[in-house]
């Protein structure tokens, strides 16, 4: 690695490094010194540390520092760091944790990736090797959980969405409105950036969890609850804003006819994809999630990249005339599975939906019926489309 060349690239690309820190006295100096080997464009945000952090930072008077009198949370420290970096007219900011898990020597990887994508709005997240022997099991699980919800909210699949080693485009960040202040901020910022058409991607980085010197401030119950609440809100916004907007843009870009053929009908879809689309639609249609069938089937079809038109069509197995019969079949299955016997008639269900007095039986039977229906209709669909494809290929060959 040519350090002088990297230093020049950091200057030319107008990048700074933000180091948020809270009670990391054992590793802070090592991280700062490592970054100083590559650049002096550093902003340190001391988030109300109560250990010897303040004394350590007195030895770095030439570095731009922000000190909170009390701890406000990592999200607030990053937000303050971004605001300061923007006021100093930097274009990009690399954030690196001060707990020693990240290696400043990986910064050139971010710079080289940025240089190769010059002119793009790019947000880069360092992907840790979560199978590394030093990575705690709870961190690996939390990362998978976060990756899943990020995919649900943006349609983007990443290997690591929780790493604090990142590069942010400040020209985008300055126009976003944020509400979170703790660890969940790092989820909010990447989701909202993706919604603004920023390219979010991973690059591999090194990681080290040395429990003898590392201090983690993540509170499993409180912070996991905060993250779950945030994800619930972001999924809601995804349904009413992000995907409708993306749908409209796709229609505008392709034209209505091309969009209908390619995106809705999926004329080139494989028999497997069409069969899975039938299975999804049938499962949702038979499920007891009344009032949400259309929203769920279209949302899941988009996320799972299935055929939306087919999924929607088969979700209509629950049209009003069929509802009493679906409930009847669900109750019969529920009784059989639970070993119960309920007295009712189909006339009662048509008149006043008496079945809902036996909610547990109905729910068990309903999801069982949905699963059976999805398998049967999906399997039949697969056979049909496979046969149709072979027949069409034979006609083309003739």
Tab-separated table of C-alpha atoms in Angstrom:
chain	number	residue	atom	x	y	z
A	1	UNK	CA	0.000	0.000	0.000
A	2	UNK	CA	1.386	3.385	-1.056
A	3	UNK	CA	0.474	5.563	1.927
A	4	UNK	CA	1.343	8.831	0.208
A	5	UNK	CA	-0.870	7.932	-2.736
A	6	UNK	CA	-3.779	7.101	-0.412
A	7	UNK	CA	-3.292	10.384	1.436
A	8	UNK	CA	-3.503	12.248	-1.848
A	9	UNK	CA	-6.623	10.355	-2.905
A	10	UNK	CA	-8.322	11.168	0.407
A	11	UNK	CA	-7.522	14.840	-0.172
A	12	UNK	CA	-8.606	14.806	-3.820
A	13	UNK	CA	-11.884	13.028	-3.047
A	14	UNK	CA	-12.493	15.389	-0.127
A	15	UNK	CA	-13.022	12.675	2.479
A	16	UNK	CA	-12.899	12.958	6.258
A	17	UNK	CA	-12.932	10.279	8.964
A	18	UNK	CA	-15.391	10.517	11.857
A	19	UNK	CA	-14.566	8.617	15.065
A	20	UNK	CA	-17.448	8.466	17.564
A	21	UNK	CA	-16.262	7.291	20.964
A	22	UNK	CA	-17.740	6.480	24.335
A	23	UNK	CA	-15.616	4.968	27.127
A	24	UNK	CA	-13.156	3.194	24.832
A	25	UNK	CA	-10.013	4.251	26.698
A	26	UNK	CA	-8.161	0.989	25.945
A	27	UNK	CA	-8.450	1.170	22.162
A	28	UNK	CA	-9.091	4.821	21.270
A	29	UNK	CA	-5.440	5.875	20.923
A	30	UNK	CA	-4.632	2.938	18.668
A	31	UNK	CA	-7.534	3.761	16.364
A	32	UNK	CA	-6.680	7.476	16.157
A	33	UNK	CA	-3.012	6.800	15.483
A	34	UNK	CA	-3.932	4.300	12.795
A	35	UNK	CA	-6.145	6.821	11.021
A	36	UNK	CA	-3.512	9.566	11.367
A	37	UNK	CA	-1.126	7.447	9.319
A	38	UNK	CA	-3.460	8.001	6.366
A	39	UNK	CA	-5.038	11.430	6.897
A	40	UNK	CA	-5.377	14.429	9.186
A	41	UNK	CA	-8.983	14.960	8.082
A	42	UNK	CA	-10.396	13.589	11.313
A	43	UNK	CA	-13.414	14.504	13.442
A	44	UNK	CA	-13.687	12.923	16.889
A	45	UNK	CA	-17.026	12.971	18.727
A	46	UNK	CA	-16.632	12.247	22.439
A	47	UNK	CA	-20.112	11.082	23.436
A	48	UNK	CA	-19.931	12.016	27.124
A	49	UNK	CA	-17.206	9.549	28.108
A	50	UNK	CA	-16.613	9.092	31.829
A	51	UNK	CA	-13.294	7.208	31.630
A	52	UNK	CA	-9.908	8.656	30.601
A	53	UNK	CA	-11.074	9.476	27.043
A	54	UNK	CA	-10.929	13.242	27.646
A	55	UNK	CA	-7.340	13.003	28.880
A	56	UNK	CA	-6.331	10.908	25.886
A	57	UNK	CA	-7.862	13.426	23.471
A	58	UNK	CA	-5.847	16.274	25.033
A	59	UNK	CA	-2.850	14.782	23.234
A	60	UNK	CA	-4.562	15.406	19.869
A	61	UNK	CA	-5.211	19.131	19.996
A	62	UNK	CA	-4.757	19.480	16.225
A	63	UNK	CA	-7.700	17.185	15.529
A	64	UNK	CA	-11.216	18.608	15.250
A	65	UNK	CA	-13.070	17.447	18.390
A	66	UNK	CA	-16.650	17.595	19.636
A	67	UNK	CA	-17.371	16.852	23.292
A	68	UNK	CA	-20.835	16.048	24.680
A	69	UNK	CA	-21.165	16.759	28.425
A	70	UNK	CA	-23.426	13.702	28.757
A	71	UNK	CA	-23.866	10.540	26.736
A	72	UNK	CA	-26.446	11.022	23.962
A	73	UNK	CA	-26.068	7.824	21.976
A	74	UNK	CA	-24.090	6.741	18.931
A	75	UNK	CA	-26.731	8.004	16.525
A	76	UNK	CA	-26.575	11.506	17.921
A	77	UNK	CA	-22.766	11.430	17.881
A	78	UNK	CA	-22.790	10.483	14.199
A	79	UNK	CA	-25.411	13.086	13.349
A	80	UNK	CA	-23.308	15.770	15.027
A	81	UNK	CA	-20.212	14.496	13.235
A	82	UNK	CA	-21.991	14.623	9.856
A	83	UNK	CA	-23.205	18.147	10.551
A	84	UNK	CA	-19.685	19.297	11.399
A	85	UNK	CA	-18.210	17.550	8.341
A	86	UNK	CA	-20.782	19.209	6.089
A	87	UNK	CA	-20.012	22.625	7.573
A	88	UNK	CA	-16.334	21.985	6.791
A	89	UNK	CA	-17.421	21.226	3.182
A	90	UNK	CA	-16.300	17.607	3.013
A	91	UNK	CA	-17.991	15.500	0.330
A	92	UNK	CA	-17.690	12.111	2.028
A	93	UNK	CA	-17.246	10.820	5.563
A	94	UNK	CA	-15.820	7.496	6.677
A	95	UNK	CA	-16.985	6.389	10.114
A	96	UNK	CA	-14.905	3.962	12.156
A	97	UNK	CA	-15.681	2.611	15.630
A	98	UNK	CA	-13.213	3.291	18.423
A	99	UNK	CA	-13.598	-0.067	20.192
A	100	UNK	CA	-10.766	-1.676	18.245
A	101	UNK	CA	-12.841	-4.063	16.134
A	102	UNK	CA	-12.014	-2.159	12.931
A	103	UNK	CA	-8.629	-1.755	11.291
A	104	UNK	CA	-7.757	1.749	10.002
A	105	UNK	CA	-5.581	-0.025	7.429
A	106	UNK	CA	-8.830	-0.945	5.631
A	107	UNK	CA	-9.594	2.712	4.866
A	108	UNK	CA	-7.754	2.522	1.492
A	109	UNK	CA	-10.299	-0.122	0.421
A	110	UNK	CA	-13.085	2.419	0.852
A	111	UNK	CA	-11.104	5.098	-0.968
A	112	UNK	CA	-10.295	2.850	-3.922
A	113	UNK	CA	-13.930	1.757	-4.210
A	114	UNK	CA	-15.049	5.374	-4.101
A	115	UNK	CA	-12.531	6.358	-6.763
A	116	UNK	CA	-13.774	3.598	-9.065
A	117	UNK	CA	-17.333	4.890	-8.680
A	118	UNK	CA	-16.537	8.593	-8.927
A	119	UNK	CA	-19.605	10.672	-9.672
A	120	UNK	CA	-22.025	8.217	-8.067
A	121	UNK	CA	-23.992	8.619	-4.857
A	122	UNK	CA	-22.385	5.728	-3.018
A	123	UNK	CA	-22.725	4.416	0.544
A	124	UNK	CA	-20.218	1.686	1.390
A	125	UNK	CA	-20.532	-0.627	4.396
A	126	UNK	CA	-17.571	-2.711	5.500
A	127	UNK	CA	-18.634	-6.355	5.568
A	128	UNK	CA	-17.131	-8.246	8.480
A	129	UNK	CA	-16.427	-11.955	8.364
A	130	UNK	CA	-19.187	-12.968	10.771
A	131	UNK	CA	-17.809	-16.515	10.867
A	132	UNK	CA	-14.576	-15.284	12.446
A	133	UNK	CA	-13.902	-17.090	15.718
A	134	UNK	CA	-13.783	-13.807	17.659
A	135	UNK	CA	-17.269	-12.684	16.568
A	136	UNK	CA	-19.843	-13.199	19.367
A	137	UNK	CA	-22.856	-15.335	18.458
A	138	UNK	CA	-25.298	-12.561	19.361
A	139	UNK	CA	-23.572	-10.188	16.904
A	140	UNK	CA	-23.867	-12.738	14.103
A	141	UNK	CA	-27.576	-13.277	14.817
A	142	UNK	CA	-28.255	-9.542	15.088
A	143	UNK	CA	-26.559	-8.936	11.776
A	144	UNK	CA	-28.655	-11.564	9.976
A	145	UNK	CA	-31.776	-10.064	11.519
A	146	UNK	CA	-30.797	-6.583	10.343
A	147	UNK	CA	-29.854	-7.803	6.847
A	148	UNK	CA	-33.275	-9.393	6.422
A	149	UNK	CA	-35.210	-6.279	7.328
A	150	UNK	CA	-32.984	-4.070	5.186
A	151	UNK	CA	-33.800	-6.343	2.247
A	152	UNK	CA	-37.522	-6.122	3.047
A	153	UNK	CA	-37.353	-2.323	3.212
A	154	UNK	CA	-35.189	-1.691	0.156
A	155	UNK	CA	-34.981	-4.843	-1.958
A	156	UNK	CA	-31.172	-4.738	-1.561
A	157	UNK	CA	-29.341	-7.807	-0.274
A	158	UNK	CA	-26.225	-7.147	1.815
A	159	UNK	CA	-23.916	-9.378	3.838
A	160	UNK	CA	-23.474	-6.853	6.653
A	161	UNK	CA	-25.760	-3.944	7.557
A	162	UNK	CA	-24.597	-3.402	11.140
A	163	UNK	CA	-20.927	-2.656	10.680
A	164	UNK	CA	-20.024	0.850	11.844
A	165	UNK	CA	-17.124	1.056	9.369
A	166	UNK	CA	-18.775	2.952	6.515
A	167	UNK	CA	-18.394	5.645	3.875
A	168	UNK	CA	-21.277	8.117	3.549
A	169	UNK	CA	-22.111	10.607	0.745
A	170	UNK	CA	-22.590	13.850	2.663
A	171	UNK	CA	-24.402	15.584	-0.206
A	172	UNK	CA	-27.233	13.079	0.350
A	173	UNK	CA	-27.013	12.918	4.140
A	174	UNK	CA	-27.451	16.677	4.501
A	175	UNK	CA	-30.886	16.510	2.863
A	176	UNK	CA	-32.252	13.627	4.920
A	177	UNK	CA	-34.337	13.996	8.068
A	178	UNK	CA	-33.523	11.652	10.932
A	179	UNK	CA	-35.408	10.809	14.115
A	180	UNK	CA	-33.274	8.215	15.913
A	181	UNK	CA	-30.352	8.841	18.264
A	182	UNK	CA	-29.022	5.457	19.404
A	183	UNK	CA	-27.678	2.372	17.607
A	184	UNK	CA	-30.785	2.174	15.410
A	185	UNK	CA	-29.652	5.344	13.611
A	186	UNK	CA	-27.242	3.285	11.518
A	187	UNK	CA	-30.218	1.379	10.123
A	188	UNK	CA	-32.327	4.489	9.543
A	189	UNK	CA	-29.566	6.241	7.624
A	190	UNK	CA	-28.841	3.398	5.173
A	191	UNK	CA	-32.536	2.698	4.491
A	192	UNK	CA	-33.332	6.352	3.825
A	193	UNK	CA	-30.217	6.697	1.673
A	194	UNK	CA	-31.298	3.690	-0.403
A	195	UNK	CA	-34.725	5.265	-0.817
A	196	UNK	CA	-32.952	8.281	-2.321
A	197	UNK	CA	-31.422	5.995	-4.972
A	198	UNK	CA	-27.999	5.890	-3.318
A	199	UNK	CA	-26.094	2.729	-4.247
A	200	UNK	CA	-25.524	0.829	-0.985
A	201	UNK	CA	-22.898	-1.908	-1.175
A	202	UNK	CA	-20.510	-3.985	0.926
A	203	UNK	CA	-16.756	-4.355	0.707
A	204	UNK	CA	-14.831	-6.874	2.845
A	205	UNK	CA	-13.008	-5.644	5.944
A	206	UNK	CA	-11.059	-7.200	8.789
A	207	UNK	CA	-12.577	-7.542	12.244
A	208	UNK	CA	-11.280	-8.246	15.742
A	209	UNK	CA	-13.331	-8.674	18.907
A	210	UNK	CA	-10.840	-8.638	21.761
A	211	UNK	CA	-12.973	-9.064	24.874
A	212	UNK	CA	-10.023	-8.174	27.089
A	213	UNK	CA	-10.069	-4.549	25.913
A	214	UNK	CA	-13.249	-4.045	23.918
A	215	UNK	CA	-16.210	-2.303	25.578
A	216	UNK	CA	-19.630	-2.790	23.984
A	217	UNK	CA	-22.442	-0.390	24.865
A	218	UNK	CA	-25.162	-2.300	23.024
A	219	UNK	CA	-28.002	-3.099	25.441
A	220	UNK	CA	-29.676	-6.237	24.052
A	221	UNK	CA	-33.230	-5.643	25.296
A	222	UNK	CA	-33.514	-1.851	25.006
A	223	UNK	CA	-31.618	-1.453	21.748
A	224	UNK	CA	-33.187	-4.511	20.106
A	225	UNK	CA	-36.613	-3.090	21.014
A	226	UNK	CA	-35.690	0.276	19.513
A	227	UNK	CA	-34.459	-1.418	16.330
A	228	UNK	CA	-37.633	-3.508	16.080
A	229	UNK	CA	-39.855	-0.439	16.443
A	230	UNK	CA	-37.831	1.375	13.781
A	231	UNK	CA	-38.060	-1.569	11.380
A	232	UNK	CA	-41.827	-1.786	11.908
A	233	UNK	CA	-42.157	1.882	10.964
A	234	UNK	CA	-39.815	1.554	7.976
A	235	UNK	CA	-41.725	-1.470	6.646
A	236	UNK	CA	-44.944	0.557	6.890
A	237	UNK	CA	-43.342	3.432	4.979
A	238	UNK	CA	-42.039	0.933	2.429
A	239	UNK	CA	-45.573	-0.220	1.687
A	240	UNK	CA	-47.135	3.228	1.370
A	241	UNK	CA	-44.225	5.177	-0.140
A	242	UNK	CA	-41.082	3.427	-1.358
A	243	UNK	CA	-42.527	0.607	-3.449
A	244	UNK	CA	-45.404	2.628	-4.937
A	245	UNK	CA	-42.825	5.232	-5.971
A	246	UNK	CA	-40.551	2.590	-7.487
A	247	UNK	CA	-43.522	1.008	-9.264
A	248	UNK	CA	-44.488	4.351	-10.790
A	249	UNK	CA	-40.903	4.994	-11.899
A	250	UNK	CA	-40.671	1.582	-13.562
A	251	UNK	CA	-43.906	2.188	-15.448
A	252	UNK	CA	-42.717	5.631	-16.534
A	253	UNK	CA	-39.309	4.287	-17.598
A	254	UNK	CA	-40.522	1.239	-19.545
A	255	UNK	CA	-43.920	2.380	-20.699
A	256	UNK	CA	-47.178	0.776	-19.604
A	257	UNK	CA	-47.248	-2.000	-22.238
A	258	UNK	CA	-43.648	-3.161	-21.678
A	259	UNK	CA	-44.045	-2.936	-17.903
A	260	UNK	CA	-47.229	-5.008	-18.051
A	261	UNK	CA	-45.602	-7.745	-20.149
A	262	UNK	CA	-42.220	-7.867	-18.366
A	263	UNK	CA	-43.015	-7.005	-14.763
A	264	UNK	CA	-46.598	-8.133	-14.313
A	265	UNK	CA	-47.117	-11.009	-16.704
A	266	UNK	CA	-43.491	-12.124	-16.526
A	267	UNK	CA	-43.760	-13.706	-19.980
A	268	UNK	CA	-40.224	-15.084	-19.709
A	269	UNK	CA	-40.623	-16.477	-16.213
A	270	UNK	CA	-39.640	-20.097	-15.590
A	271	UNK	CA	-42.240	-22.753	-14.680
A	272	UNK	CA	-40.755	-22.839	-11.170
A	273	UNK	CA	-41.213	-19.087	-10.692
A	274	UNK	CA	-44.788	-19.180	-11.990
A	275	UNK	CA	-45.597	-22.162	-9.770
A	276	UNK	CA	-44.186	-20.414	-6.703
A	277	UNK	CA	-46.255	-17.353	-7.618
A	278	UNK	CA	-49.383	-19.533	-7.667
A	279	UNK	CA	-48.403	-21.041	-4.311
A	280	UNK	CA	-47.888	-17.607	-2.756
A	281	UNK	CA	-51.209	-16.277	-4.043
A	282	UNK	CA	-53.099	-19.365	-2.894
A	283	UNK	CA	-51.501	-19.320	0.555
A	284	UNK	CA	-52.375	-15.646	1.110
A	285	UNK	CA	-55.872	-16.143	-0.295
A	286	UNK	CA	-56.675	-19.007	2.093
A	287	UNK	CA	-54.980	-17.364	5.087
A	288	UNK	CA	-57.062	-15.664	7.816
A	289	UNK	CA	-55.445	-12.274	7.169
A	290	UNK	CA	-58.655	-10.724	5.884
A	291	UNK	CA	-58.376	-7.134	4.681
A	292	UNK	CA	-54.646	-7.440	3.983
A	293	UNK	CA	-54.598	-10.056	1.204
A	294	UNK	CA	-53.925	-7.689	-1.691
A	295	UNK	CA	-51.275	-5.688	0.143
A	296	UNK	CA	-49.511	-8.804	1.414
A	297	UNK	CA	-49.518	-10.745	-1.839
A	298	UNK	CA	-48.220	-7.839	-3.928
A	299	UNK	CA	-45.613	-6.846	-1.357
A	300	UNK	CA	-44.323	-10.398	-0.934
A	301	UNK	CA	-44.358	-11.001	-4.691
A	302	UNK	CA	-42.182	-7.923	-5.164
A	303	UNK	CA	-39.760	-8.842	-2.381
A	304	UNK	CA	-39.512	-12.483	-3.479
A	305	UNK	CA	-39.275	-11.430	-7.131
A	306	UNK	CA	-42.211	-13.601	-8.150
A	307	UNK	CA	-44.869	-13.017	-10.805
A	308	UNK	CA	-47.109	-10.324	-9.339
A	309	UNK	CA	-50.047	-10.814	-11.731
A	310	UNK	CA	-50.241	-14.580	-11.099
A	311	UNK	CA	-49.842	-14.173	-7.328
A	312	UNK	CA	-52.593	-11.556	-7.217
A	313	UNK	CA	-54.929	-13.608	-9.401
A	314	UNK	CA	-54.678	-16.714	-7.198
A	315	UNK	CA	-55.061	-14.696	-3.998
A	316	UNK	CA	-58.633	-14.101	-5.151
A	317	UNK	CA	-59.621	-17.632	-4.168
A	318	UNK	CA	-61.088	-15.773	-1.195
A	319	UNK	CA	-63.650	-13.749	-3.154
A	320	UNK	CA	-66.781	-13.073	-1.028
A	321	UNK	CA	-68.913	-15.935	-2.446
A	322	UNK	CA	-66.213	-18.443	-1.439
A	323	UNK	CA	-65.547	-17.131	2.079
A	324	UNK	CA	-68.108	-19.306	3.962
A	325	UNK	CA	-66.753	-22.428	2.280
A	326	UNK	CA	-63.145	-21.482	3.120
A	327	UNK	CA	-64.098	-20.912	6.752
A	328	UNK	CA	-66.006	-24.205	6.804
A	329	UNK	CA	-63.015	-26.113	5.418
A	330	UNK	CA	-60.697	-24.343	7.885
A	331	UNK	CA	-62.876	-25.292	10.855
A	332	UNK	CA	-63.079	-28.903	9.725
A	333	UNK	CA	-59.301	-29.116	9.406
A	334	UNK	CA	-58.791	-27.323	12.719
A	335	UNK	CA	-61.058	-29.783	14.527
A	336	UNK	CA	-59.272	-32.732	12.997
A	337	UNK	CA	-55.809	-31.412	13.966
A	338	UNK	CA	-56.802	-30.388	17.514
A	339	UNK	CA	-59.056	-33.364	18.131
A	340	UNK	CA	-62.078	-31.180	18.880
A	341	UNK	CA	-65.724	-31.367	17.911
A	342	UNK	CA	-67.686	-28.179	17.296
A	343	UNK	CA	-71.394	-27.956	16.543
A	344	UNK	CA	-72.277	-25.481	13.772
A	345	UNK	CA	-73.785	-25.373	10.321
A	346	UNK	CA	-72.738	-23.712	7.092
A	347	UNK	CA	-76.031	-21.780	7.152
A	348	UNK	CA	-74.975	-20.230	10.479
A	349	UNK	CA	-71.669	-19.135	8.990
A	350	UNK	CA	-73.392	-17.528	6.010
A	351	UNK	CA	-75.778	-15.726	8.341
A	352	UNK	CA	-73.521	-14.541	11.179
A	353	UNK	CA	-70.018	-16.099	10.925
A	354	UNK	CA	-70.438	-18.171	14.093
A	355	UNK	CA	-67.099	-19.781	13.248
A	356	UNK	CA	-65.243	-16.887	14.835
A	357	UNK	CA	-66.400	-18.064	18.264
A	358	UNK	CA	-63.864	-20.837	17.773
A	359	UNK	CA	-60.913	-18.663	16.801
A	360	UNK	CA	-58.094	-21.047	17.770
A	361	UNK	CA	-59.619	-23.911	15.799
A	362	UNK	CA	-60.218	-21.626	12.836
A	363	UNK	CA	-56.680	-20.188	12.794
A	364	UNK	CA	-55.010	-23.607	12.986
A	365	UNK	CA	-57.241	-24.967	10.246
A	366	UNK	CA	-56.908	-21.833	8.108
A	367	UNK	CA	-53.129	-21.870	7.977
A	368	UNK	CA	-53.182	-25.622	7.377
A	369	UNK	CA	-55.605	-25.159	4.489
A	370	UNK	CA	-53.420	-22.344	3.132
A	371	UNK	CA	-50.339	-24.567	3.227
A	372	UNK	CA	-52.094	-27.513	1.585
A	373	UNK	CA	-53.671	-25.281	-1.052
A	374	UNK	CA	-50.366	-23.610	-1.831
A	375	UNK	CA	-48.650	-26.971	-2.304
A	376	UNK	CA	-51.418	-28.517	-4.437
A	377	UNK	CA	-52.032	-25.504	-6.686
A	378	UNK	CA	-48.318	-24.778	-6.957
A	379	UNK	CA	-47.521	-28.378	-7.926
A	380	UNK	CA	-50.288	-28.490	-10.534
A	381	UNK	CA	-49.112	-25.143	-11.889
A	382	UNK	CA	-45.543	-26.401	-12.181
A	383	UNK	CA	-46.644	-29.483	-14.157
A	384	UNK	CA	-48.833	-27.361	-16.420
A	385	UNK	CA	-46.220	-24.697	-17.178
A	386	UNK	CA	-43.455	-27.269	-17.651
A	387	UNK	CA	-45.620	-29.112	-20.192
A	388	UNK	CA	-46.544	-25.832	-21.925
A	389	UNK	CA	-42.885	-24.808	-22.181
A	390	UNK	CA	-41.899	-28.132	-23.743
A	391	UNK	CA	-44.780	-27.877	-26.196
A	392	UNK	CA	-43.797	-24.312	-27.178
A	393	UNK	CA	-40.158	-25.332	-27.628
A	394	UNK	CA	-41.215	-28.214	-29.878
A	395	UNK	CA	-43.298	-25.840	-32.030
A	396	UNK	CA	-40.377	-23.415	-32.326
A	397	UNK	CA	-37.992	-26.196	-33.329
A	398	UNK	CA	-40.386	-27.341	-36.039
